[in-house]
Coordinates of C-alpha atoms in Angstrom, one line a residue:
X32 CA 82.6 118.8 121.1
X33 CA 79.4 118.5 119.3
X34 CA 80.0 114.6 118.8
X35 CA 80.3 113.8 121.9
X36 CA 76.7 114.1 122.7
X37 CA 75.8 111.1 120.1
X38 CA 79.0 108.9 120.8
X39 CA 80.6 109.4 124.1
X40 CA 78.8 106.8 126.0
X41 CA 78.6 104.3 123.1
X42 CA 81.2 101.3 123.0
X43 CA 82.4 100.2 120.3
X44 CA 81.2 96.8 118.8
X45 CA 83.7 94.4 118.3
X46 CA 85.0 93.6 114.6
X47 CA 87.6 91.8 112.8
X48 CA 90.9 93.4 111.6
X49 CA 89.1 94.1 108.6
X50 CA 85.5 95.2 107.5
X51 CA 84.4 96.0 104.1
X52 CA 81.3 98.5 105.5
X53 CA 80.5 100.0 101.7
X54 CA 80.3 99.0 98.1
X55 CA 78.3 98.6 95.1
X56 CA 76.8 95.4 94.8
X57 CA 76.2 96.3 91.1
X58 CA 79.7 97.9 90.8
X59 CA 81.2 94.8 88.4
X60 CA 78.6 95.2 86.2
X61 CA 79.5 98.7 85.9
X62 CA 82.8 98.2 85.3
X63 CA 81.7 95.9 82.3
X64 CA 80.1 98.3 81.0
X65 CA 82.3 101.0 81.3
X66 CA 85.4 98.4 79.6
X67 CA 82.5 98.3 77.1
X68 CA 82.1 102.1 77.0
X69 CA 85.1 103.3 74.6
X70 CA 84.8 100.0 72.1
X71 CA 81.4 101.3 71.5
X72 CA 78.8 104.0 70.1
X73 CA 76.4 103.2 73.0
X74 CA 75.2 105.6 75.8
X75 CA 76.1 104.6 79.4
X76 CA 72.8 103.7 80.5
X77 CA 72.4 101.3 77.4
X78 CA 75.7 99.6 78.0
X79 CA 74.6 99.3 81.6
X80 CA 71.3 96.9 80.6
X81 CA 73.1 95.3 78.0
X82 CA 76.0 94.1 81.2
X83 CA 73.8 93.3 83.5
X84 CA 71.8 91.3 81.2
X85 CA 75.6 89.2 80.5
X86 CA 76.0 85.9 82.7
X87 CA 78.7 86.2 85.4
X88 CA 81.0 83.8 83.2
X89 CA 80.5 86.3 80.7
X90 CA 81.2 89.3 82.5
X91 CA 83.9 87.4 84.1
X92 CA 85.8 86.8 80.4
X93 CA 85.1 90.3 79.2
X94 CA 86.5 92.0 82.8
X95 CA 89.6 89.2 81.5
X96 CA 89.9 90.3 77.7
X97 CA 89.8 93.8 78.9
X98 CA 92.8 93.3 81.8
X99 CA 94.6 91.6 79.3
X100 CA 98.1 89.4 79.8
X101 CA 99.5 91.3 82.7
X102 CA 103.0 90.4 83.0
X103 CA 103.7 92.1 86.7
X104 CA 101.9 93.8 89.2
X105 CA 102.9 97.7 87.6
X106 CA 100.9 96.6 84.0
X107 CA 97.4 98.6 84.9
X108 CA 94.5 97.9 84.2
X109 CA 92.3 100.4 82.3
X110 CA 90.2 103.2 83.7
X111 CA 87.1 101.2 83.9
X112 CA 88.4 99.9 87.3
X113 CA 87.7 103.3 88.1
X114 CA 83.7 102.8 87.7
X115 CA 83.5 100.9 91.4
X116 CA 84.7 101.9 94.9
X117 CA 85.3 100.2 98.1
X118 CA 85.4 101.1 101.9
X119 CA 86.9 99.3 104.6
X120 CA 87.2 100.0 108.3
X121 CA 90.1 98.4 110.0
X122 CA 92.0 97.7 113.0
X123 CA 95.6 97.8 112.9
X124 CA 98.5 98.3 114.8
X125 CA 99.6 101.9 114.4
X126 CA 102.9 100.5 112.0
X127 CA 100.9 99.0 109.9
X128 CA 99.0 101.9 109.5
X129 CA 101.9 104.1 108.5
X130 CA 102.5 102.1 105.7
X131 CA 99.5 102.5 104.3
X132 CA 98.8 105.6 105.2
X133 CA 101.5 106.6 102.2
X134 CA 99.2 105.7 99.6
X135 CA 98.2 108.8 98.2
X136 CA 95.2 107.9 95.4
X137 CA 92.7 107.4 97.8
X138 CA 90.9 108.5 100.7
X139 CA 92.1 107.5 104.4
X140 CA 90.7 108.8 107.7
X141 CA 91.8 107.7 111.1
X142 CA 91.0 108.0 114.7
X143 CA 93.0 109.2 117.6
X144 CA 95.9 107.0 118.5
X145 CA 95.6 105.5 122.4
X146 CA 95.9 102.4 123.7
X147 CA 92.5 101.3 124.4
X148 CA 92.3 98.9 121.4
X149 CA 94.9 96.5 122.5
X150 CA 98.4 95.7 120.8
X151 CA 99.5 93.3 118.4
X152 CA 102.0 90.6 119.6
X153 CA 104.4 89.3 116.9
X154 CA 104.6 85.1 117.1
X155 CA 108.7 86.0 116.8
X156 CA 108.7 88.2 120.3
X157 CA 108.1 84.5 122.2
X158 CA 110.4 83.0 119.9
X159 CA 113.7 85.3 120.9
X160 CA 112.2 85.0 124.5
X161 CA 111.9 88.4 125.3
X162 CA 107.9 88.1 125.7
X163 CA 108.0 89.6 129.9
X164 CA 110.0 92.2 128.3
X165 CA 107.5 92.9 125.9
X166 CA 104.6 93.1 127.7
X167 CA 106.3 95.4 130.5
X168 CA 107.2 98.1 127.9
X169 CA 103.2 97.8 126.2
X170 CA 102.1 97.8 130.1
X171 CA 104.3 101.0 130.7
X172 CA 103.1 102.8 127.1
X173 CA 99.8 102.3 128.8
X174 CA 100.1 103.4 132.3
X175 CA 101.7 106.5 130.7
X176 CA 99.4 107.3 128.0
X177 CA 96.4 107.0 130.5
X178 CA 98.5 109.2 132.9
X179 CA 98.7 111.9 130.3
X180 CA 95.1 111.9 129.4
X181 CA 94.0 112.0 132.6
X182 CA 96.0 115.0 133.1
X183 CA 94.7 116.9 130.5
X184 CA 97.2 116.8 127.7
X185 CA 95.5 114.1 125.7
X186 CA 97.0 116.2 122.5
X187 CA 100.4 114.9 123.6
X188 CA 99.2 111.2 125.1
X189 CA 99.4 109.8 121.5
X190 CA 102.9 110.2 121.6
X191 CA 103.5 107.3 124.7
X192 CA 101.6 104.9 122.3
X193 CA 104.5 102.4 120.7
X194 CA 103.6 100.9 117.3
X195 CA 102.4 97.6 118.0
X196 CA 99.2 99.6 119.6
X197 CA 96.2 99.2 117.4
X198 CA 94.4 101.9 115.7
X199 CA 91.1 102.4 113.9
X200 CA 90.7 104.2 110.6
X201 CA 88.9 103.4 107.1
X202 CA 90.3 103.5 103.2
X203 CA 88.1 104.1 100.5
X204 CA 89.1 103.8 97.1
X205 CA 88.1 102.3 93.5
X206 CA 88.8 98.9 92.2
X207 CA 91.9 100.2 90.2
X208 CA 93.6 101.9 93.2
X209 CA 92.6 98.7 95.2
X210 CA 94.4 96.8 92.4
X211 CA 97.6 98.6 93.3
X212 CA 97.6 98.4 96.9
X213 CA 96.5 95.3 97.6
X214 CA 99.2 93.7 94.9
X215 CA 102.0 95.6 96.3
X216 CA 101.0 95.2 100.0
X217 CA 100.9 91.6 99.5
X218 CA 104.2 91.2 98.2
X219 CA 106.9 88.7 100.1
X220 CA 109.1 91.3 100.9
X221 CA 106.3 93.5 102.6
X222 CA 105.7 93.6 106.6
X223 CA 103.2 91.1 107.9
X224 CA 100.5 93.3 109.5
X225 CA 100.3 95.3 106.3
X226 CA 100.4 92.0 104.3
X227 CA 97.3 90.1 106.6
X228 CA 95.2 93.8 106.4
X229 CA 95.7 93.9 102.3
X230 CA 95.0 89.8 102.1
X231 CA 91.6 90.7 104.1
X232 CA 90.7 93.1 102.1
X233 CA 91.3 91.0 98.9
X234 CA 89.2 88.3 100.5
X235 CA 86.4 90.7 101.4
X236 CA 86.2 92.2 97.7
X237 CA 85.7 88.5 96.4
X238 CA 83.6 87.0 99.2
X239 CA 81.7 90.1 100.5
X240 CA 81.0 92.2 98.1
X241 CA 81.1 89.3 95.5
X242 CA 83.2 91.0 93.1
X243 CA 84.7 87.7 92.0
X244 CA 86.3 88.6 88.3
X245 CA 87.7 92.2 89.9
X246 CA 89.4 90.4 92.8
X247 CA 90.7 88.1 90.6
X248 CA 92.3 90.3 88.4
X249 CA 94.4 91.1 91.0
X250 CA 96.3 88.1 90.0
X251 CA 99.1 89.3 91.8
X252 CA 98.2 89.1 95.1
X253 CA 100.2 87.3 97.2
X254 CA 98.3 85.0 99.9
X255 CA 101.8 82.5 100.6
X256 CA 102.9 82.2 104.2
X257 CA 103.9 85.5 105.5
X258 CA 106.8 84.6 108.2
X259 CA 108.5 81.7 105.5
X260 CA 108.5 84.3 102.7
X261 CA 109.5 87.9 104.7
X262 CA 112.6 85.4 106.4
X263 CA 113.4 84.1 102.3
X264 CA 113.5 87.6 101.2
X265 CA 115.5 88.5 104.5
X266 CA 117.6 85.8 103.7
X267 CA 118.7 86.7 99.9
X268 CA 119.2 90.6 101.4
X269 CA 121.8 89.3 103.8
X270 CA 123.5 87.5 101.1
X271 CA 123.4 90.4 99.5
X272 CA 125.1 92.2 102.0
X273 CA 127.7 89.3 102.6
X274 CA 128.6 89.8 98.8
X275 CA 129.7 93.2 99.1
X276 CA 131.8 92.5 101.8

């Protein structure tokens, strides 16, 4: 392939579960300015100077005025949340990944599933003892996905690859589509690998890209303790199910 001449022999540097690799750094200005855009006779540009020209606190209570009182997570915000995207590259385990790969309002890209980026091992696998067991079923998923390969039907060596094998792939989207993953990823009742990737990626929108009043407009993002919460909802299911019976 023609790739292959510019990346085969590189390795890839290691990162954390969750990178934000693109952004605006001027993007929550220009979402001020675009929330300023329909309540005024201004041009773009115009608006533009007059944000930038707001202090952060400023910005911060106008981003807040705009949001308005959101009682839950499905109250959007306006189309101003539009004016700024984000990209992230991440490294999750291939489950995780499924979930998210539903989402349909933005763009999502992945590499080719192997086994080469390690697995994730859930704290609960120890817990019900069964951790030998575990790691002799991701040993075997790896002895037979490098067997494939190496016999030339690497189209088909994805399919040894269990879930809890990692895989790389990027999402890009704007600030309002962000809004509705990242509040409904983050939810109790979601999975924890989905859960840590969407808490990341909250983080990184606040601390790296220092899009403070956006991220926290997300005010329904959900950074509790993942196992205590997923084992409450589990809980009040099967006392659900117990009431039927």
């Amino acid at each position: 392939a023609a790739a292959d001449a510019y990346v085969a022999d590189a390795e890839a540097e290691p990162r954390d579960e969750v990178t934000l690799t693109d952004f605006d750094r001027d993007g929550e200005t220009k979402v001020v300015a675009t929330a300023l855009y329909a309540a005024s006779a201004l041009p773009d540009d115009q608006l533009q100077r007059i944000a930038r020209r707001m202090s952060a606190g400023d910005r911060a209570a106008l981003l807040a005025a705009y949001i308005g009182d959101r009682a839950n997570r499905r109250h959007r915000p306006g189309r101003a949340f539009e004016r700024t995207s984000y990209r992230f590259d991440i490294l999750a385990d291939y489950g995780a990944f499924r979930d998210l790969q539903r989402h349909r309002l933005l763009t999502i890209e992945w590499q080719p599933l192997t086994t080469r980026h390690g697995y994730v091992e859930p704290a609960a696998i120890e817990e019900a003892g069964a951790l030998s067991d575990w790691r002799r079923v991701m040993d075997q998923s790896a002895e037979l996905f490098e067997q494939l390969a190496a016999g030339g039907l690497e189209p088909i060596a994805p399919y040894a690859v269990v879930m809890a094998y990692r895989v790389r792939f990027y999402m890009e989207m704007n600030a309002r589509e962000a809004m509705h993953v990242i509040e409904l990823r983050t939810s109790p009742q979601g999975h924890p690998s989905y859960r840590r990737i969407c808490q990341l990626m909250h983080n990184a929108i606040a601390e790296v890209a220092g899009h403070r009043a956006i991220a926290a407009a997300m005010r329904f993002a959900d950074h509790s303790e993942v196992e205590l919460e997923r084992l409450q909802a589990e809980r009040a299911m099967e006392q659900k199910r117990q009431s039927r019976h």
